[in-house]
Amino acid sequence: MKTIVITGGTDGIGRALARTYLERGDTVAIIGRDKEKAATLPNAHFIPADLSLISENRRVIEEVSSMFPTLDALVLCARYFRSTRFETADGVEGTFALEYLSRFLLSHGLTDPQVIVNVSGPGLPMDVIRWNDLMLKRGYNGVAAQMQAGKSNDLLGVAYANHHLVSRTRYVLIHPGGVSTSFAGEYDAPTAAHVESLKRYGKPVEEGIRPIVTRIDHPPAEPLSAFMQDQPISLDQPSFDSRAAARLHELTLKVVR
């Protein structure tokens, strides 16, 4: 029997993972905003939260920690595309807040799960991060925001492994490939047309979650690993630079303070 916490667990990949483990008889907590969708997974523990807010992540950490003394897996799936720039009440750009900052807070805040699976897009080039404009106040672009969040998650994995050298936790970065999900978001017309194509040609979600299930069930031996579906991605490249990871870690601490 496993105990698993899944962000974005009411929709798409997160929902399919939750259903898979519930059907096995495991304990599953899902974190999201849609109570109606959560109600269709009646055996799951639902924790409603807006994970784009720092205070909500801290509340979730307290609730999960009080509910479950130990965790087998933390799975980070929450995402939301925005064609126009949005800033949270904390003054943080919305994509950065939800798709990176929340994952940073939950990764470091929840104690010692056996595996953390960060469903992102590992291996992007380093130059997608705008070091002098992390909040994308100049020339915002929704795709650029997603790419920056994805690269930030690469560096989160590197920094996490460097800060938890004696931990049992295995940190896994994984790209599931093209999967036909709801692609939650607010899209302009050209992006919406592209999304419809992705939905049409993407893999069924039940197929898309298979490599994620494998990493949850059989965590890699290494403290940090990255995969494109089932294929390992080498960490011996500039995309996983430790100095850049340390730099982003320190900048992130300033944001959450």
XYZ file of N, CA and C in Angstrom:
771
model
N 0.832 -1.201 0.000
C 0.000 0.000 0.000
C 0.870 1.255 0.000
N 0.594 2.153 -0.928
C 1.338 3.390 -1.034
C 0.494 4.571 -0.558
N 1.174 5.631 -0.172
C 0.535 6.911 0.111
C 1.128 7.927 -0.852
N 0.261 8.516 -1.682
C 0.709 9.366 -2.784
C -0.047 10.685 -2.753
N 0.673 11.779 -2.931
C 0.084 13.108 -3.053
C 0.324 13.603 -4.473
N -0.748 14.095 -5.123
C -0.668 14.507 -6.522
C -1.225 15.920 -6.664
N -0.394 16.856 -7.135
C -0.916 18.181 -7.468
C -1.481 18.144 -8.883
N -2.509 18.958 -9.103
C -3.197 18.872 -10.385
C -3.921 17.541 -10.523
N -4.345 16.986 -9.400
C -4.908 15.636 -9.395
C -6.364 15.531 -9.797
N -6.998 16.652 -10.134
C -8.401 16.594 -10.530
C -8.578 16.539 -12.039
N -7.486 16.625 -12.798
C -7.616 16.715 -14.249
C -6.402 16.091 -14.927
N -6.570 15.692 -16.185
C -5.472 15.281 -17.033
C -4.618 14.159 -16.480
N -3.307 14.327 -16.583
C -2.359 13.309 -16.145
C -2.485 13.049 -14.650
N -2.623 14.115 -13.857
C -2.751 13.931 -12.417
C -3.955 13.106 -12.045
N -5.058 13.361 -12.701
C -6.289 12.611 -12.439
C -6.131 11.141 -12.820
N -5.526 10.890 -13.978
C -5.325 9.505 -14.419
C -4.419 8.752 -13.452
N -3.397 9.419 -12.936
C -2.527 8.784 -11.937
C -3.302 8.490 -10.658
N -4.093 9.457 -10.220
C -4.887 9.249 -9.004
C -5.811 8.051 -9.165
N -6.494 7.968 -10.291
C -7.415 6.858 -10.515
C -6.679 5.522 -10.535
N -5.501 5.504 -11.149
C -4.709 4.270 -11.222
C -4.377 3.749 -9.831
N -3.918 4.634 -8.957
C -3.500 4.176 -7.626
C -4.683 3.934 -6.692
N -5.764 4.663 -6.894
C -6.968 4.373 -6.119
C -7.501 2.987 -6.456
N -7.463 2.635 -7.739
C -7.932 1.312 -8.153
C -7.065 0.202 -7.581
N -5.814 0.507 -7.260
C -4.933 -0.474 -6.623
C -5.187 -0.586 -5.123
N -5.962 0.357 -4.587
C -6.219 0.342 -3.154
C -5.274 1.203 -2.349
N -4.494 2.062 -3.030
C -3.546 2.924 -2.339
C -4.252 4.159 -1.784
N -3.569 4.852 -0.879
C -4.059 6.106 -0.322
C -3.571 7.247 -1.200
N -4.518 8.053 -1.689
C -4.180 9.124 -2.625
C -4.797 10.432 -2.152
N -3.988 11.476 -2.082
C -4.475 12.828 -1.839
C -4.280 13.632 -3.110
N -5.328 14.327 -3.545
C -5.241 15.157 -4.740
C -5.407 16.617 -4.341
N -4.598 17.462 -4.958
C -4.620 18.889 -4.662
C -5.017 19.625 -5.932
N -6.044 20.452 -5.836
C -6.516 21.177 -6.999
C -7.587 22.172 -6.609
N -8.245 22.731 -7.617
C -9.237 23.784 -7.360
C -10.665 23.362 -7.684
N -10.848 22.267 -8.420
C -12.175 21.908 -8.913
C -12.825 20.856 -8.016
N -13.734 21.289 -7.157
C -14.387 20.376 -6.216
C -15.287 19.370 -6.935
N -15.917 19.799 -8.037
C -16.801 18.899 -8.772
C -16.018 17.752 -9.395
N -14.870 18.059 -9.994
C -14.050 16.988 -10.565
C -13.488 16.088 -9.463
N -13.111 16.687 -8.350
C -12.601 15.891 -7.237
C -13.660 14.927 -6.714
N -14.919 15.347 -6.757
C -16.003 14.505 -6.252
C -16.183 13.238 -7.071
N -15.684 13.216 -8.302
C -15.783 12.010 -9.132
C -14.677 11.005 -8.792
N -13.790 11.388 -7.869
C -12.789 10.464 -7.315
C -13.060 10.351 -5.817
N -14.198 9.749 -5.452
C -14.676 9.820 -4.062
C -13.766 9.179 -3.028
N -12.904 8.276 -3.443
C -12.016 7.622 -2.477
C -10.725 8.394 -2.231
N -10.542 9.487 -2.971
C -9.336 10.297 -2.791
C -9.555 11.335 -1.693
N -8.493 11.689 -1.016
C -8.509 12.816 -0.092
C -8.320 14.078 -0.922
N -9.292 14.980 -0.884
C -9.204 16.191 -1.689
C -8.779 17.356 -0.814
N -7.715 18.036 -1.227
C -7.248 19.237 -0.543
C -7.393 20.394 -1.520
N -8.443 21.215 -1.367
C -8.615 22.338 -2.287
C -7.575 23.412 -2.018
N -6.966 23.925 -3.086
C -5.942 24.941 -2.913
C -5.651 25.640 -4.227
N -5.307 26.914 -4.128
C -4.777 27.669 -5.257
C -3.261 27.656 -5.107
N -2.609 26.751 -5.811
C -1.178 26.545 -5.638
C -0.326 27.647 -6.247
N -0.951 28.645 -6.847
C -0.158 29.777 -7.320
C 0.171 30.744 -6.183
N -0.418 30.527 -4.991
C -0.199 31.405 -3.851
C 0.735 30.755 -2.839
N 1.689 31.500 -2.371
C 2.668 30.979 -1.417
C 1.983 30.488 -0.151
N 1.041 31.256 0.375
C 0.361 30.884 1.618
C -0.415 29.585 1.468
N -0.999 29.357 0.295
C -1.752 28.129 0.060
C -0.834 26.913 0.032
N 0.343 27.068 -0.543
C 1.306 25.962 -0.528
C 1.726 25.632 0.896
N 1.942 26.646 1.704
C 2.334 26.409 3.097
C 1.214 25.730 3.869
N -0.029 26.115 3.585
C -1.163 25.440 4.227
C -1.238 23.979 3.807
N -1.050 23.725 2.517
C -1.075 22.351 2.015
C 0.010 21.514 2.682
N 1.201 22.079 2.821
C 2.291 21.348 3.479
C 1.888 20.962 4.899
N 1.263 21.880 5.626
C 0.828 21.584 6.992
C -0.248 20.502 7.003
N -1.225 20.597 6.091
C -2.310 19.622 6.060
C -1.809 18.228 5.692
N -0.985 18.160 4.652
C -0.470 16.854 4.227
C 0.391 16.241 5.329
N 1.227 17.052 5.948
C 2.115 16.549 6.999
C 1.326 16.023 8.189
N 0.188 16.651 8.493
C -0.627 16.182 9.618
C -1.440 14.943 9.251
N -1.795 14.814 7.973
C -2.597 13.666 7.524
C -1.758 12.410 7.368
N -0.528 12.578 6.856
C 0.277 11.418 6.492
C 1.660 11.507 7.126
N 1.964 10.663 8.083
C 3.294 10.686 8.722
C 4.423 10.420 7.733
N 4.163 9.575 6.738
C 5.161 9.286 5.713
C 4.490 9.301 4.344
N 5.289 9.627 3.333
C 4.808 9.632 1.952
C 5.671 8.714 1.109
N 5.010 7.963 0.237
C 5.756 7.185 -0.745
C 6.091 8.029 -1.964
N 5.168 8.909 -2.370
C 5.423 9.685 -3.581
C 4.714 11.025 -3.534
N 5.408 12.042 -4.010
C 4.836 13.350 -4.299
C 4.947 13.541 -5.802
N 3.815 13.746 -6.463
C 3.796 13.882 -7.920
C 3.303 15.286 -8.260
N 4.111 16.026 -8.995
C 3.864 17.436 -9.274
C 3.407 17.603 -10.718
N 2.108 17.848 -10.901
C 1.533 17.909 -12.244
C 0.835 19.232 -12.552
N 0.552 20.047 -11.557
C -0.300 21.217 -11.773
C 0.315 22.178 -12.788
N -0.496 22.586 -13.754
C -0.056 23.558 -14.757
C -1.280 24.291 -15.306
N -1.044 25.495 -15.850
C -2.126 26.286 -16.429
C -1.497 27.300 -17.377
N -1.843 27.203 -18.639
C -1.245 28.071 -19.658
C -1.965 29.423 -19.695
N -1.187 30.486 -19.877
C -1.769 31.823 -20.008
C -1.135 32.548 -21.197
N -1.958 32.912 -22.170
C -1.452 33.677 -23.306
C -1.159 35.124 -22.927
N -1.829 35.625 -21.899
C -1.564 36.973 -21.414
C -0.998 36.898 -20.002
N -0.153 37.841 -19.666
C 0.533 37.829 -18.381
C -0.444 38.031 -17.229
N -0.242 37.263 -16.173
C -1.048 37.366 -14.954
C -0.106 37.400 -13.766
N -0.418 38.234 -12.806
C 0.397 38.333 -11.601
C -0.455 37.952 -10.392
N 0.081 37.101 -9.533
C -0.654 36.657 -8.353
C -0.691 37.758 -7.293
N -1.468 37.503 -6.235
C -1.537 38.451 -5.119
C -0.188 38.607 -4.434
N 0.708 37.640 -4.622
C 2.059 37.732 -4.057
C 2.998 38.551 -4.927
N 2.504 39.007 -6.090
C 3.350 39.757 -6.996
C 4.249 38.886 -7.852
N 3.854 37.617 -8.060
C 4.655 36.658 -8.815
C 3.941 36.350 -10.134
N 4.687 36.307 -11.222
C 4.101 35.944 -12.521
C 3.435 34.571 -12.414
N 2.230 34.431 -12.965
C 1.376 33.286 -12.697
C 1.957 31.934 -13.057
N 2.576 31.812 -14.234
C 3.138 30.526 -14.638
C 4.313 30.145 -13.752
N 5.169 31.107 -13.466
C 6.304 30.871 -12.572
C 5.796 30.441 -11.197
N 4.724 31.075 -10.727
C 4.176 30.773 -9.406
C 3.628 29.362 -9.328
N 2.794 28.984 -10.292
C 2.127 27.686 -10.235
C 3.046 26.544 -10.649
N 3.776 26.737 -11.736
C 4.487 25.610 -12.331
C 5.922 25.446 -11.841
N 6.440 26.456 -11.144
C 7.759 26.302 -10.535
C 7.745 26.562 -9.033
N 7.279 27.735 -8.623
C 7.393 28.112 -7.216
C 6.643 27.146 -6.305
N 5.446 26.733 -6.713
C 4.701 25.745 -5.928
C 5.476 24.438 -5.803
N 6.091 24.026 -6.887
C 6.854 22.770 -6.871
C 8.096 22.896 -5.980
N 8.687 24.077 -5.976
C 9.805 24.349 -5.079
C 9.358 24.220 -3.621
N 8.269 24.887 -3.269
C 7.793 24.886 -1.886
C 7.395 23.495 -1.422
N 6.647 22.772 -2.244
C 6.192 21.438 -1.857
C 7.343 20.448 -1.807
N 8.278 20.556 -2.750
C 9.423 19.643 -2.759
C 10.227 19.782 -1.470
N 10.537 21.010 -1.098
C 11.364 21.232 0.086
C 10.557 21.171 1.377
N 9.236 21.372 1.273
C 8.425 21.460 2.479
C 7.889 20.142 2.993
N 7.658 19.177 2.106
C 7.136 17.874 2.530
C 8.310 16.943 2.818
N 8.303 16.363 3.982
C 9.486 15.677 4.503
C 9.667 14.284 3.916
N 10.756 14.098 3.213
C 11.334 12.780 2.938
C 10.414 11.769 2.265
N 9.656 12.165 1.191
C 8.965 11.116 0.434
C 9.990 10.206 -0.240
N 9.579 8.983 -0.559
C 10.515 8.076 -1.220
C 10.907 8.610 -2.593
N 9.939 9.202 -3.299
C 10.232 9.736 -4.623
C 9.391 10.983 -4.851
N 10.006 11.971 -5.491
C 9.292 13.141 -5.997
C 9.371 13.076 -7.515
N 8.220 13.041 -8.156
C 8.170 13.001 -9.618
C 7.650 14.354 -10.104
N 8.504 15.099 -10.762
C 8.189 16.425 -11.268
C 7.908 16.297 -12.763
N 6.633 16.374 -13.121
C 6.220 16.200 -14.515
C 6.385 17.542 -15.220
N 7.479 17.676 -15.951
C 7.811 18.954 -16.573
C 8.355 18.704 -17.966
N 9.444 19.368 -18.323
C 10.026 19.161 -19.651
C 11.528 19.210 -19.584
N 12.167 18.242 -18.945
C 13.607 18.324 -18.693
C 14.456 18.376 -19.958
N 15.588 19.088 -19.817
C 16.571 19.129 -20.895
C 16.540 20.362 -21.771
N 15.679 21.339 -21.442
C 15.653 22.572 -22.234
C 16.966 23.342 -22.072
N 17.326 24.163 -23.066
C 18.569 24.943 -22.940
C 18.461 25.984 -21.827
N 19.615 26.336 -21.273
C 19.646 27.246 -20.145
C 19.161 28.644 -20.488
N 19.295 29.037 -21.763
C 18.994 30.427 -22.104
C 17.503 30.752 -22.138
N 16.640 29.784 -21.844
C 15.213 30.109 -21.771
C 14.870 30.823 -20.459
N 15.798 30.825 -19.495
C 15.576 31.560 -18.250
C 15.998 33.012 -18.443
N 15.102 33.931 -18.117
C 15.410 35.352 -18.177
C 15.884 35.790 -16.783
N 17.147 35.642 -16.548
C 17.690 35.882 -15.212
C 17.421 37.299 -14.722
N 17.387 38.249 -15.615
C 17.169 39.638 -15.218
C 15.702 40.052 -15.278
N 14.832 39.075 -15.583
C 13.393 39.380 -15.673
C 12.596 38.099 -15.426
N 12.805 37.483 -14.259
C 12.145 36.204 -13.958
C 10.626 36.322 -13.976
N 10.113 37.510 -13.657
C 8.666 37.704 -13.631
C 8.103 38.087 -15.004
N 8.962 38.090 -16.015
C 8.546 38.306 -17.412
C 7.700 39.566 -17.576
N 8.190 40.655 -16.983
C 7.463 41.916 -17.090
C 7.649 42.573 -18.449
N 8.683 42.162 -19.165
C 8.961 42.749 -20.470
C 8.768 41.697 -21.564
N 7.876 41.968 -22.481
C 7.684 41.087 -23.628
C 7.178 39.710 -23.262
N 6.127 39.660 -22.438
C 5.584 38.361 -22.007
C 5.107 37.525 -23.186
N 5.384 36.231 -23.102
C 4.898 35.265 -24.081
C 4.565 33.983 -23.331
N 3.380 33.416 -23.572
C 2.935 32.252 -22.815
C 3.840 31.047 -22.977
N 4.313 30.803 -24.193
C 5.200 29.661 -24.425
C 6.532 29.886 -23.714
N 7.051 31.121 -23.786
C 8.303 31.430 -23.097
C 8.151 31.243 -21.591
N 6.990 31.591 -21.054
C 6.739 31.419 -19.617
C 6.766 29.942 -19.245
N 6.163 29.115 -20.085
C 6.168 27.670 -19.831
C 7.585 27.101 -19.909
N 8.345 27.556 -20.895
C 9.708 27.047 -21.047
C 10.585 27.463 -19.866
N 10.419 28.707 -19.410
C 11.195 29.149 -18.253
C 10.832 28.321 -17.015
N 9.552 28.036 -16.834
C 9.141 27.213 -15.693
C 9.725 25.806 -15.803
N 9.726 25.255 -17.018
C 10.287 23.925 -17.212
C 11.768 23.872 -16.894
N 12.524 24.856 -17.384
C 13.952 24.902 -17.077
C 14.188 25.138 -15.593
N 13.356 25.956 -14.973
C 13.475 26.195 -13.532
C 13.285 24.903 -12.752
N 12.418 24.041 -13.228
C 12.217 22.752 -12.561
C 13.427 21.831 -12.717
N 14.111 21.908 -13.860
C 15.383 21.187 -13.991
C 16.331 21.597 -12.870
N 16.469 22.911 -12.697
C 17.407 23.435 -11.706
C 16.918 23.165 -10.288
N 15.600 23.118 -10.100
C 15.041 22.718 -8.809
C 15.496 21.299 -8.461
N 15.417 20.396 -9.431
C 15.854 19.024 -9.186
C 17.312 18.948 -8.802
N 18.152 19.715 -9.508
C 19.587 19.719 -9.215
C 19.833 20.252 -7.808
N 19.217 21.391 -7.484
C 19.428 21.994 -6.165
C 18.872 21.109 -5.058
N 17.728 20.484 -5.316
C 17.147 19.604 -4.305
C 18.105 18.458 -3.988
N 18.619 17.825 -5.012
C 19.544 16.705 -4.792
C 20.797 17.173 -4.049
N 21.281 18.368 -4.372
C 22.477 18.888 -3.703
C 22.224 19.254 -2.248
N 20.972 19.621 -1.930
C 20.631 20.002 -0.559
C 20.158 18.819 0.281
N 19.952 17.661 -0.322
C 19.437 16.493 0.401
C 20.334 15.287 0.131
N 21.605 15.465 0.379
C 22.581 14.430 0.042
C 22.388 13.151 0.854
N 21.839 13.252 2.048
C 21.654 12.056 2.883
C 20.195 11.633 2.944
N 19.357 12.200 2.105
C 17.934 11.873 2.106
C 17.664 10.570 1.354
N 16.570 9.912 1.714
C 16.157 8.733 0.952
C 15.426 9.125 -0.335
N 15.047 10.406 -0.451
C 14.213 10.845 -1.562
C 14.953 10.797 -2.889
N 14.287 10.255 -3.883
C 14.783 10.251 -5.251
C 13.971 11.272 -6.049
N 14.660 12.220 -6.678
C 13.980 13.279 -7.422
C 14.011 12.924 -8.906
N 12.843 12.866 -9.523
C 12.716 12.457 -10.920
C 12.060 13.574 -11.721
N 12.741 14.010 -12.769
C 12.184 14.940 -13.741
C 11.748 14.129 -14.957
N 10.504 14.334 -15.408
C 10.040 13.483 -16.506
C 9.130 14.257 -17.455
N 9.367 14.033 -18.734
C 8.510 14.554 -19.804
C 7.711 13.365 -20.336
N 6.381 13.387 -20.217
C 5.594 12.236 -20.663
C 5.370 12.171 -22.165
N 5.880 13.163 -22.907
C 5.628 13.204 -24.344
C 4.300 13.887 -24.635
N 3.868 13.812 -25.875
C 2.608 14.442 -26.271
C 1.415 13.627 -25.803
N 0.676 14.166 -24.852
C -0.456 13.450 -24.254
C -1.720 14.284 -24.460
N -2.790 13.648 -24.838
C -4.049 14.341 -25.085
C -4.793 14.553 -23.773
N -4.571 15.727 -23.166
C -5.271 16.078 -21.934
C -6.140 17.296 -22.204
N -6.684 17.886 -21.155
C -7.551 19.051 -21.337
C -6.774 20.314 -21.668
N -5.441 20.328 -21.394
C -4.612 21.507 -21.627
C -5.262 22.750 -21.007
N -5.494 22.688 -19.703
C -6.152 23.791 -19.014
C -5.404 25.094 -19.232
N -6.148 26.149 -19.525
C -5.496 27.423 -19.718
C -6.398 28.459 -20.354
N -5.823 29.635 -20.576
C -6.484 30.739 -21.257
C -5.642 31.072 -22.481
N -6.198 30.799 -23.666
C -5.421 30.834 -24.895
C -5.908 31.926 -25.844
N -4.955 32.547 -26.543
C -5.349 33.376 -27.673
C -5.693 32.452 -28.838
N -6.247 33.015 -29.906
C -6.775 32.184 -31.002
C -5.719 31.299 -31.655
N -4.540 31.800 -32.024
C -3.548 30.922 -32.654
C -3.084 29.788 -31.738
N -2.885 30.091 -30.455
C -2.441 29.055 -29.518
C -3.543 28.030 -29.298
N -4.789 28.490 -29.245
C -5.912 27.570 -29.065
C -6.001 26.581 -30.223
N -5.745 27.052 -31.442
C -5.768 26.165 -32.603
C -4.662 25.119 -32.499
N -3.489 25.538 -32.043
C -2.384 24.594 -31.868
C -2.719 23.562 -30.804
N -3.359 24.000 -29.733
C -3.733 23.089 -28.639
C -4.720 22.034 -29.129
N -5.662 22.442 -29.965
C -6.626 21.479 -30.503
C -5.919 20.403 -31.316
N -4.866 20.788 -32.030
C -4.079 19.808 -32.777
C -3.365 18.853 -31.833
N -2.815 19.389 -30.744
C -2.142 18.539 -29.765
C -3.124 17.539 -29.146
N -4.332 17.989 -28.875
C -5.341 17.088 -28.318
C -5.688 15.976 -29.308
N -5.734 16.344 -30.582
C -6.153 15.390 -31.612
C -5.106 14.303 -31.827
N -3.830 14.684 -31.758
C -2.771 13.742 -32.118
C -1.985 13.216 -30.917
N -2.265 13.709 -29.743
C -1.551 13.241 -28.569
C -1.946 11.833 -28.158
N -1.093 11.190 -27.386
C -1.382 9.848 -26.872
C -2.540 9.907 -25.884
N -3.322 8.838 -25.778
C -4.318 8.763 -24.707
C -3.633 8.898 -23.355
N -4.307 9.533 -22.414
C -3.685 9.814 -21.127
C -3.288 8.534 -20.403
N -4.048 7.464 -20.596
C -3.716 6.197 -19.940
C -2.366 5.664 -20.417
N -2.042 5.930 -21.676
C -0.735 5.552 -22.201
C 0.346 6.517 -21.741
N -0.004 7.797 -21.683
C 0.968 8.811 -21.318
C 1.481 8.701 -19.894
N 0.673 8.130 -18.999
C 1.105 8.054 -17.599
C 2.004 6.854 -17.315
N 2.153 5.941 -18.271
C 2.896 4.701 -17.991
C 4.324 4.945 -17.513
N 5.105 5.818 -18.179
C 6.469 6.032 -17.665
C 6.488 6.693 -16.297
N 5.463 7.471 -15.981
C 5.388 8.098 -14.654
C 5.098 7.034 -13.604
N 4.169 6.146 -13.909
C 3.849 5.050 -12.986
C 5.093 4.207 -12.713
N 5.878 3.962 -13.753
C 7.098 3.177 -13.589
C 8.038 3.828 -12.587
N 8.204 5.147 -12.668
C 9.126 5.843 -11.756
C 8.573 5.902 -10.336
N 7.256 5.958 -10.200
C 6.670 5.926 -8.859
C 6.845 4.545 -8.236
N 6.569 3.527 -9.015
C 6.639 2.162 -8.499
C 8.071 1.688 -8.293
N 8.974 2.164 -9.135
C 10.379 1.720 -9.072
C 11.289 2.945 -9.162
N 11.427 3.703 -8.080
C 12.272 4.903 -8.122
C 13.700 4.566 -8.520
N 14.313 5.406 -9.341
C 15.707 5.162 -9.725
C 16.632 5.183 -8.511
N 17.783 4.590 -8.661
C 18.752 4.546 -7.562
C 19.420 5.891 -7.332
N 19.535 6.708 -8.383
C 20.252 7.963 -8.291
C 19.415 9.018 -7.554
N 20.066 9.936 -6.839
C 19.324 11.010 -6.154
C 18.518 11.879 -7.122
N 19.050 12.094 -8.339
C 18.362 12.869 -9.352
C 18.448 12.143 -10.678
N 17.331 12.082 -11.388
C 17.317 11.497 -12.730
C 16.314 12.261 -13.585
N 16.469 12.142 -14.899
C 15.576 12.820 -15.828
C 15.254 11.881 -16.984
N 14.018 11.990 -17.482
C 13.558 11.084 -18.537
C 12.707 11.824 -19.554
N 12.867 11.429 -20.799
C 11.899 11.732 -21.838
C 11.116 10.450 -22.054
N 9.916 10.407 -21.514
C 9.128 9.180 -21.451
C 9.961 8.104 -20.732
N 10.322 7.017 -21.400
C 11.106 5.969 -20.740
C 12.605 6.128 -20.940
N 13.029 7.096 -21.748
C 14.437 7.217 -22.095
C 15.165 8.163 -21.140
N 16.232 7.700 -20.501
C 16.991 8.582 -19.603
C 17.606 9.753 -20.359
N 17.663 10.893 -19.688
C 18.330 12.080 -20.198
C 19.611 12.266 -19.393
N 20.720 12.461 -20.063
C 21.985 12.649 -19.370
C 21.965 13.955 -18.563
N 22.438 13.877 -17.332
C 22.556 15.067 -16.493
C 23.907 15.744 -16.668
N 24.778 15.119 -17.454
C 26.131 15.644 -17.676
C 26.107 16.604 -18.861
N 25.404 17.715 -18.689
C 25.291 18.721 -19.736
C 24.940 20.052 -19.080
N 25.147 21.164 -19.801
C 24.917 22.483 -19.205
C 23.488 22.714 -18.716
N 22.523 21.983 -19.251
C 21.137 22.160 -18.834
C 20.918 21.879 -17.354
N 21.849 21.150 -16.743
C 21.702 20.787 -15.329
C 22.885 21.325 -14.519
N 23.262 22.555 -14.816
C 24.421 23.173 -14.198
C 24.171 23.476 -12.714
N 25.052 23.024 -11.852
C 24.874 23.204 -10.405
C 24.958 24.658 -9.987
N 25.810 25.443 -10.650
C 25.929 26.852 -10.289
C 24.651 27.612 -10.632
N 24.075 27.313 -11.782
C 22.804 27.937 -12.142
C 21.703 27.497 -11.184
N 21.732 26.223 -10.768
C 20.742 25.725 -9.819
C 20.849 26.450 -8.483
N 22.071 26.663 -8.007
C 22.283 27.383 -6.752
C 21.827 28.837 -6.876
N 22.083 29.432 -8.033
C 21.660 30.820 -8.262
C 20.141 30.940 -8.208
N 19.443 30.040 -8.899
C 17.980 30.095 -8.894
C 17.432 29.794 -7.501
N 18.054 28.878 -6.793
C 17.613 28.546 -5.431
C 17.644 29.794 -4.542
N 18.722 30.545 -4.602
C 18.841 31.746 -3.774
C 17.840 32.812 -4.204
N 17.641 32.978 -5.505
C 16.644 33.932 -5.978
C 15.242 33.528 -5.544
N 14.963 32.236 -5.552
C 13.649 31.740 -5.146
C 13.411 31.983 -3.666
N 14.420 31.776 -2.850
C 14.279 32.037 -1.414
C 13.908 33.492 -1.160
N 14.454 34.397 -1.948
C 14.100 35.820 -1.798
C 12.636 36.054 -2.153
N 12.144 35.347 -3.169
C 10.743 35.504 -3.573
C 9.813 35.002 -2.468
N 10.093 33.826 -1.915
C 9.166 33.238 -0.933
C 9.265 33.930 0.420
N 10.356 34.648 0.671
C 10.447 35.408 1.912
C 9.652 36.706 1.855
